[in-house]
Amino acid sequence: MAGWGAFFVSLLNYKTEKYVIAENRKIGILFRLYQLAVLGYIIGWVFVMRKGYQERDEAIQSSVITKLKGVTLTNSSETGAQLWNAEDYVIPPNGEQVIFIVTNYIETPNQRLGFCAESYKVPDGRCQSDEDCPEGESVIAGHGIKTGVCLNSTGTCEIHAWCPVEYGSRPREPLLSAAENFTIYIKNFIRFPKFEFSKSNVLETCNDSYLKRCSYDREHDPYCPIFRLGELVGWTGNDFQDMAAKGGSVGVLIQWDCDLDKDSSHCNPEYSFTRLDMNLNNSVTSGYNFRYARYYKDQSGESYRDLYKVYGIRFDIMINGKAGRFNIIPTFIAIGSGVALLGIGAFVCDMILLYMMNTSSFYRERKFEIINSKYDPLTKEGKTGHRERRSRKPAAEKDLENSVKNPEDISPAENQQPVDTRGPTIPRNTGQRYSAMLSPQGTEPRHHITFSSEA
């Protein structure tokens, strides 16, 4: 219990710093290098690069409007000549952040509801007898409902479906190869609610013909949001014609990094383009396609349709950004973190000096000192010594009296110098420098203490 009592009593002790100047070049150089590194980090990285003195807003609000323009003509053996404009090849046509442009297709015209053979490409539709085609069962990944009849001529089940089923194959060359000359207009509005700041990626001008004749250029015309599809796909590192044959997915990122301490003209959008679908060794995961149909009615009122399996390029338009403006609170936080890092350097150097060197015990004896005024014999003489100091004459008068005193009048007792057991008296403003010097003649350290008065 005595040990625990001493521990709890020690919690009531107060510790104060004692500054010791250690003349150790290695520790001094290490400490100064660390200070320079911290200052370089705070000034160069935190304030200059990261702008740590600014308040940030990354909750960007945005709206995107897209439009496509371009016309092309296709001519196939099944349907003949067909004219394609934006209403035909843009899905959806209203213009959103995700749009799809048709570049290739397989058409199955004049499908009517009836009975026909399932495609041999569908594994679940193959059969050898009627037992392999249970009536009323749907064909897995197929086109219709089994009727219970196996057609020996095709080796597949008879189905109730839109007939004939899709039978064509994808053209190797894109039918809408001229789509690379189509243009896409991407209009973007952004707002940072914390700073009440809004801007658009379109040049603010009253010239109505500007958008009709401009084309995006990163250097010369960054505020023209009209892109040519062939160039846009080329910026992803891919060829438009290759992608148009099987389809693909392209990401368009608009990045807004705005320093609101500067003029708003310095807040400009930065575009980046990348291909999002995998295109490794003609993987089955690459490409983009889906099906849709157009429905009609003949003169008798019977419905029929044209089925399209379309391949094309999907554009995902993504908006990201942040804005910053000077604020005193993050400035103080950045400065405080720098001061804390400087304190870590002083702590590490203390650990090295006091515990990791051959002369660590010498430095520990000088740095740590326990003081108790109740039991220190020096404090008992405190009041007497104080009165003696107050009754002393000025130094100049004292020196004059000593200089005129007759040497014969000095008694042997006075001639004997008193021995001060307390050691040298050090003024309050005097710093203490300690250095440990090793004697070259032996391994025993010889301790050298230098007292110096600093103005």
Coordinates of C-alpha atoms in Angstrom, one line a residue, residues 25-313:
R25 CA 26.7 19.5 -32.7
K26 CA 25.0 16.3 -34.0
I27 CA 21.8 16.8 -32.0
G28 CA 21.8 20.5 -32.9
I29 CA 22.1 19.8 -36.6
L30 CA 19.5 17.1 -36.5
F31 CA 17.0 19.5 -34.7
R32 CA 17.6 22.4 -37.2
L33 CA 17.2 20.1 -40.2
Y34 CA 13.9 18.9 -38.8
Q35 CA 12.7 22.4 -38.2
L36 CA 13.6 23.3 -41.8
A37 CA 11.7 20.3 -43.1
V38 CA 8.6 21.2 -41.1
L39 CA 8.7 24.8 -42.2
G40 CA 9.1 23.6 -45.8
Y41 CA 6.1 21.3 -45.4
I42 CA 3.9 24.0 -43.8
I43 CA 4.8 26.8 -46.3
G44 CA 5.3 24.7 -49.5
W45 CA 2.7 22.0 -49.2
V46 CA 0.0 23.1 -46.8
F47 CA -0.2 26.8 -47.8
V48 CA 1.0 27.0 -51.4
M49 CA 0.0 23.6 -52.8
R50 CA -3.0 22.6 -50.7
K51 CA -4.1 26.2 -49.9
G52 CA -4.7 25.2 -46.2
Y53 CA -5.7 28.8 -45.4
Q54 CA -9.0 28.4 -47.3
E55 CA -12.4 27.2 -46.3
R56 CA -13.6 24.4 -48.7
D57 CA -16.9 23.6 -50.4
E58 CA -17.1 20.3 -52.2
A59 CA -20.9 19.9 -52.3
I60 CA -21.2 21.0 -55.9
Q61 CA -24.6 21.3 -57.4
S62 CA -24.8 20.8 -61.2
S63 CA -27.1 20.4 -64.2
V64 CA -26.2 18.9 -67.6
I65 CA -28.0 19.4 -70.9
T66 CA -26.9 17.6 -74.0
K67 CA -27.8 17.9 -77.7
L68 CA -26.5 16.0 -80.8
K69 CA -26.5 17.1 -84.4
G70 CA -25.7 15.1 -87.5
V71 CA -27.4 13.3 -90.4
T72 CA -26.3 10.1 -92.2
L73 CA -27.7 7.7 -94.8
T74 CA -27.6 3.8 -94.5
N75 CA -28.4 1.3 -97.2
S76 CA -28.9 -2.4 -96.3
S77 CA -30.2 -5.3 -98.3
E78 CA -33.1 -6.0 -95.8
T79 CA -34.5 -2.4 -95.5
G80 CA -32.9 -0.5 -98.3
A81 CA -31.9 3.2 -97.9
Q82 CA -32.7 4.8 -94.6
L83 CA -32.0 8.4 -93.4
W84 CA -30.8 8.8 -89.8
N85 CA -30.9 12.0 -87.8
A86 CA -30.7 12.9 -84.1
E87 CA -34.2 11.7 -83.4
D88 CA -33.4 8.2 -84.7
Y89 CA -29.9 7.5 -83.2
V90 CA -30.0 9.4 -79.9
I91 CA -31.5 7.5 -76.9
P92 CA -33.0 9.1 -74.9
P93 CA -33.7 12.1 -77.2
N94 CA -34.3 14.6 -74.4
G95 CA -30.6 15.0 -73.5
E96 CA -29.4 13.9 -70.1
Q97 CA -26.2 13.1 -68.3
V98 CA -26.2 9.6 -69.8
I99 CA -26.9 9.4 -73.6
F100 CA -26.5 6.6 -76.2
I101 CA -25.6 7.1 -79.9
V102 CA -26.4 4.3 -82.3
T103 CA -23.4 3.4 -84.6
N104 CA -24.3 -0.1 -85.7
Y105 CA -27.4 -2.3 -85.7
I106 CA -29.1 -5.6 -86.7
E107 CA -32.6 -5.2 -88.1
T108 CA -35.3 -7.9 -88.2
P109 CA -38.2 -6.3 -90.1
N110 CA -41.9 -7.3 -90.3
Q111 CA -42.2 -9.5 -87.2
R112 CA -45.7 -10.8 -86.5
L113 CA -47.1 -12.8 -83.7
G114 CA -47.3 -16.5 -84.7
F115 CA -45.5 -19.9 -84.6
C116 CA -42.0 -20.5 -85.8
A117 CA -38.7 -22.3 -85.0
E118 CA -36.5 -21.1 -82.2
S119 CA -33.0 -20.0 -83.2
Y120 CA -30.3 -22.8 -83.1
K121 CA -28.0 -20.3 -81.3
V122 CA -30.2 -20.7 -78.2
P123 CA -29.1 -23.9 -76.3
D124 CA -32.4 -24.3 -74.4
G125 CA -34.3 -24.3 -77.7
R126 CA -32.5 -27.3 -79.2
C127 CA -34.3 -30.7 -79.3
Q128 CA -34.3 -34.2 -80.6
S129 CA -37.9 -35.2 -79.8
D130 CA -41.1 -33.5 -78.6
E131 CA -40.3 -34.5 -75.0
D132 CA -37.5 -31.9 -75.1
C133 CA -40.1 -29.2 -75.7
P134 CA -42.6 -29.2 -72.8
E135 CA -45.7 -27.2 -73.8
G136 CA -46.1 -23.8 -72.1
E137 CA -42.5 -23.6 -71.0
S138 CA -40.5 -20.5 -71.9
V139 CA -37.2 -20.8 -73.7
I140 CA -34.4 -19.7 -71.4
A141 CA -32.6 -16.8 -73.0
G142 CA -34.8 -17.4 -76.0
H143 CA -37.5 -15.7 -77.9
G144 CA -40.8 -17.3 -77.0
I145 CA -43.0 -20.1 -75.4
K146 CA -42.5 -23.8 -76.4
T147 CA -45.5 -25.4 -78.0
G148 CA -44.5 -29.0 -77.3
V149 CA -43.4 -29.7 -80.9
C150 CA -39.8 -30.4 -82.0
L151 CA -39.1 -29.4 -85.6
N152 CA -36.7 -31.9 -87.1
S153 CA -35.9 -29.6 -90.0
T154 CA -34.2 -27.1 -87.7
G155 CA -33.4 -29.3 -84.6
T156 CA -35.2 -26.7 -82.4
C157 CA -38.5 -26.4 -80.6
E158 CA -41.4 -24.7 -82.1
I159 CA -42.3 -21.5 -80.2
H160 CA -45.1 -18.9 -80.0
A161 CA -43.3 -15.6 -80.6
W162 CA -42.7 -12.6 -82.8
C163 CA -41.7 -14.3 -86.0
P164 CA -39.4 -14.7 -87.6
V165 CA -36.9 -14.5 -84.7
E166 CA -33.7 -12.5 -84.9
Y167 CA -31.4 -14.2 -87.4
G168 CA -28.9 -11.6 -88.5
S169 CA -25.3 -11.2 -87.4
R170 CA -23.5 -8.0 -86.4
P171 CA -21.9 -6.2 -89.4
R172 CA -18.1 -6.0 -89.1
E173 CA -18.1 -2.4 -90.2
P174 CA -20.4 0.1 -88.5
L175 CA -23.4 1.1 -90.6
L176 CA -23.3 4.6 -89.1
S177 CA -19.6 5.1 -89.7
A178 CA -20.3 8.8 -90.5
A179 CA -21.3 9.3 -86.9
E180 CA -17.7 10.3 -86.1
N181 CA -18.5 13.7 -87.6
F182 CA -21.5 14.3 -85.5
T183 CA -21.3 16.9 -82.8
I184 CA -22.4 16.8 -79.1
Y185 CA -23.2 19.9 -77.2
I186 CA -22.6 19.6 -73.4
K187 CA -24.0 22.5 -71.4
N188 CA -23.1 22.4 -67.7
F189 CA -24.3 24.7 -64.9
I190 CA -22.6 24.5 -61.5
R191 CA -23.2 26.1 -58.1
F192 CA -21.3 26.1 -54.8
P193 CA -24.0 26.8 -52.2
K194 CA -21.6 27.7 -49.3
F195 CA -20.2 30.6 -51.2
E196 CA -23.3 31.4 -53.3
F197 CA -21.1 31.1 -56.5
S198 CA -22.5 29.9 -59.8
K199 CA -21.0 29.5 -63.3
S200 CA -21.4 27.8 -66.6
N201 CA -19.0 26.1 -69.0
V202 CA -20.4 28.2 -71.9
L203 CA -18.8 31.5 -72.8
E204 CA -20.8 34.5 -71.7
T205 CA -21.5 36.3 -75.0
C206 CA -24.3 38.0 -76.8
N207 CA -23.1 36.7 -80.2
D208 CA -25.8 34.3 -81.3
S209 CA -23.5 32.7 -84.0
Y210 CA -20.8 31.8 -81.5
L211 CA -22.1 28.3 -80.7
K212 CA -22.8 27.6 -84.4
R213 CA -19.2 28.0 -85.5
C214 CA -17.1 27.2 -82.5
S215 CA -15.5 23.8 -81.6
Y216 CA -13.8 22.9 -78.4
D217 CA -10.1 23.4 -78.2
R218 CA -8.2 23.0 -74.9
E219 CA -5.9 25.9 -75.5
H220 CA -7.7 28.3 -77.8
D221 CA -11.4 27.8 -77.1
P222 CA -11.9 26.1 -73.7
Y223 CA -15.4 27.7 -73.3
C224 CA -16.9 26.1 -76.4
P225 CA -18.8 23.0 -75.2
I226 CA -19.3 21.5 -78.6
F227 CA -17.3 18.3 -79.3
R228 CA -16.8 16.3 -82.4
L229 CA -17.5 12.6 -81.6
G230 CA -14.4 11.3 -83.5
E231 CA -12.1 13.6 -81.6
L232 CA -13.8 12.9 -78.3
V233 CA -13.3 9.1 -78.6
G234 CA -9.8 9.7 -79.9
W235 CA -8.9 11.5 -76.6
T236 CA -9.6 8.3 -74.8
G237 CA -6.9 6.5 -76.8
N238 CA -9.3 4.5 -79.0
D239 CA -10.3 4.6 -82.6
F240 CA -13.9 5.6 -83.3
Q241 CA -14.5 3.1 -86.1
D242 CA -13.3 0.2 -83.9
M243 CA -15.5 1.2 -81.0
A244 CA -18.5 2.0 -83.2
A245 CA -18.6 -1.6 -84.6
K246 CA -19.2 -3.3 -81.1
G247 CA -20.1 -0.3 -79.1
G248 CA -18.5 1.0 -75.9
S249 CA -18.8 3.3 -72.9
V250 CA -17.0 6.7 -72.6
G251 CA -16.8 8.8 -69.5
V252 CA -16.6 12.6 -69.8
L253 CA -15.5 14.2 -66.5
I254 CA -15.9 17.9 -66.1
Q255 CA -13.7 19.1 -63.2
W256 CA -14.2 22.5 -61.5
D257 CA -11.4 23.7 -59.2
C258 CA -12.2 27.3 -58.2
D259 CA -10.0 29.6 -56.1
L260 CA -12.5 32.3 -55.1
D261 CA -9.8 34.5 -53.8
K262 CA -9.1 35.3 -57.4
D263 CA -11.4 36.6 -60.1
S264 CA -14.2 34.4 -61.4
S265 CA -12.5 34.3 -64.8
H266 CA -9.9 32.0 -63.3
C267 CA -12.6 29.4 -62.5
N268 CA -12.5 27.3 -65.7
P269 CA -13.7 23.7 -66.4
E270 CA -11.2 21.0 -67.2
Y271 CA -12.3 18.1 -69.3
S272 CA -11.0 14.5 -69.2
F273 CA -12.1 11.5 -71.3
T274 CA -11.7 7.8 -70.6
R275 CA -13.1 4.5 -71.8
L276 CA -15.1 2.8 -69.1
D277 CA -15.9 -0.6 -70.6
M278 CA -13.2 -3.3 -70.7
N279 CA -11.5 -3.7 -74.0
L280 CA -8.8 -6.4 -73.3
N281 CA -8.1 -8.9 -76.1
N282 CA -11.6 -8.6 -77.5
S283 CA -13.2 -9.6 -74.2
V284 CA -16.9 -10.5 -74.3
T285 CA -17.4 -7.9 -71.6
S286 CA -16.4 -5.1 -74.0
G287 CA -18.9 -3.3 -76.2
Y288 CA -22.5 -2.0 -75.6
N289 CA -25.7 -3.1 -77.2
F290 CA -29.4 -3.5 -76.5
R291 CA -32.7 -4.1 -78.4
Y292 CA -35.8 -2.1 -79.1
A293 CA -38.7 -2.3 -81.5
R294 CA -40.9 0.0 -83.6
Y295 CA -44.5 -1.0 -83.8
Y296 CA -47.0 -0.5 -86.7
K297 CA -50.4 -1.7 -87.8
D298 CA -51.4 -2.8 -91.3
Q299 CA -54.6 -2.0 -93.1
S300 CA -56.4 -4.8 -91.4
G301 CA -55.4 -3.6 -88.0
E302 CA -53.0 -6.4 -87.3
S303 CA -49.8 -5.3 -85.4
Y304 CA -46.3 -5.9 -86.6
R305 CA -43.0 -4.5 -85.7
D306 CA -39.4 -3.9 -86.7
L307 CA -36.8 -5.2 -84.2
Y308 CA -33.5 -3.5 -83.8
K309 CA -30.4 -4.8 -82.0
V310 CA -28.3 -1.6 -81.8
Y311 CA -24.7 -1.2 -81.0
G312 CA -23.3 2.2 -80.1
I313 CA -21.4 4.5 -77.7

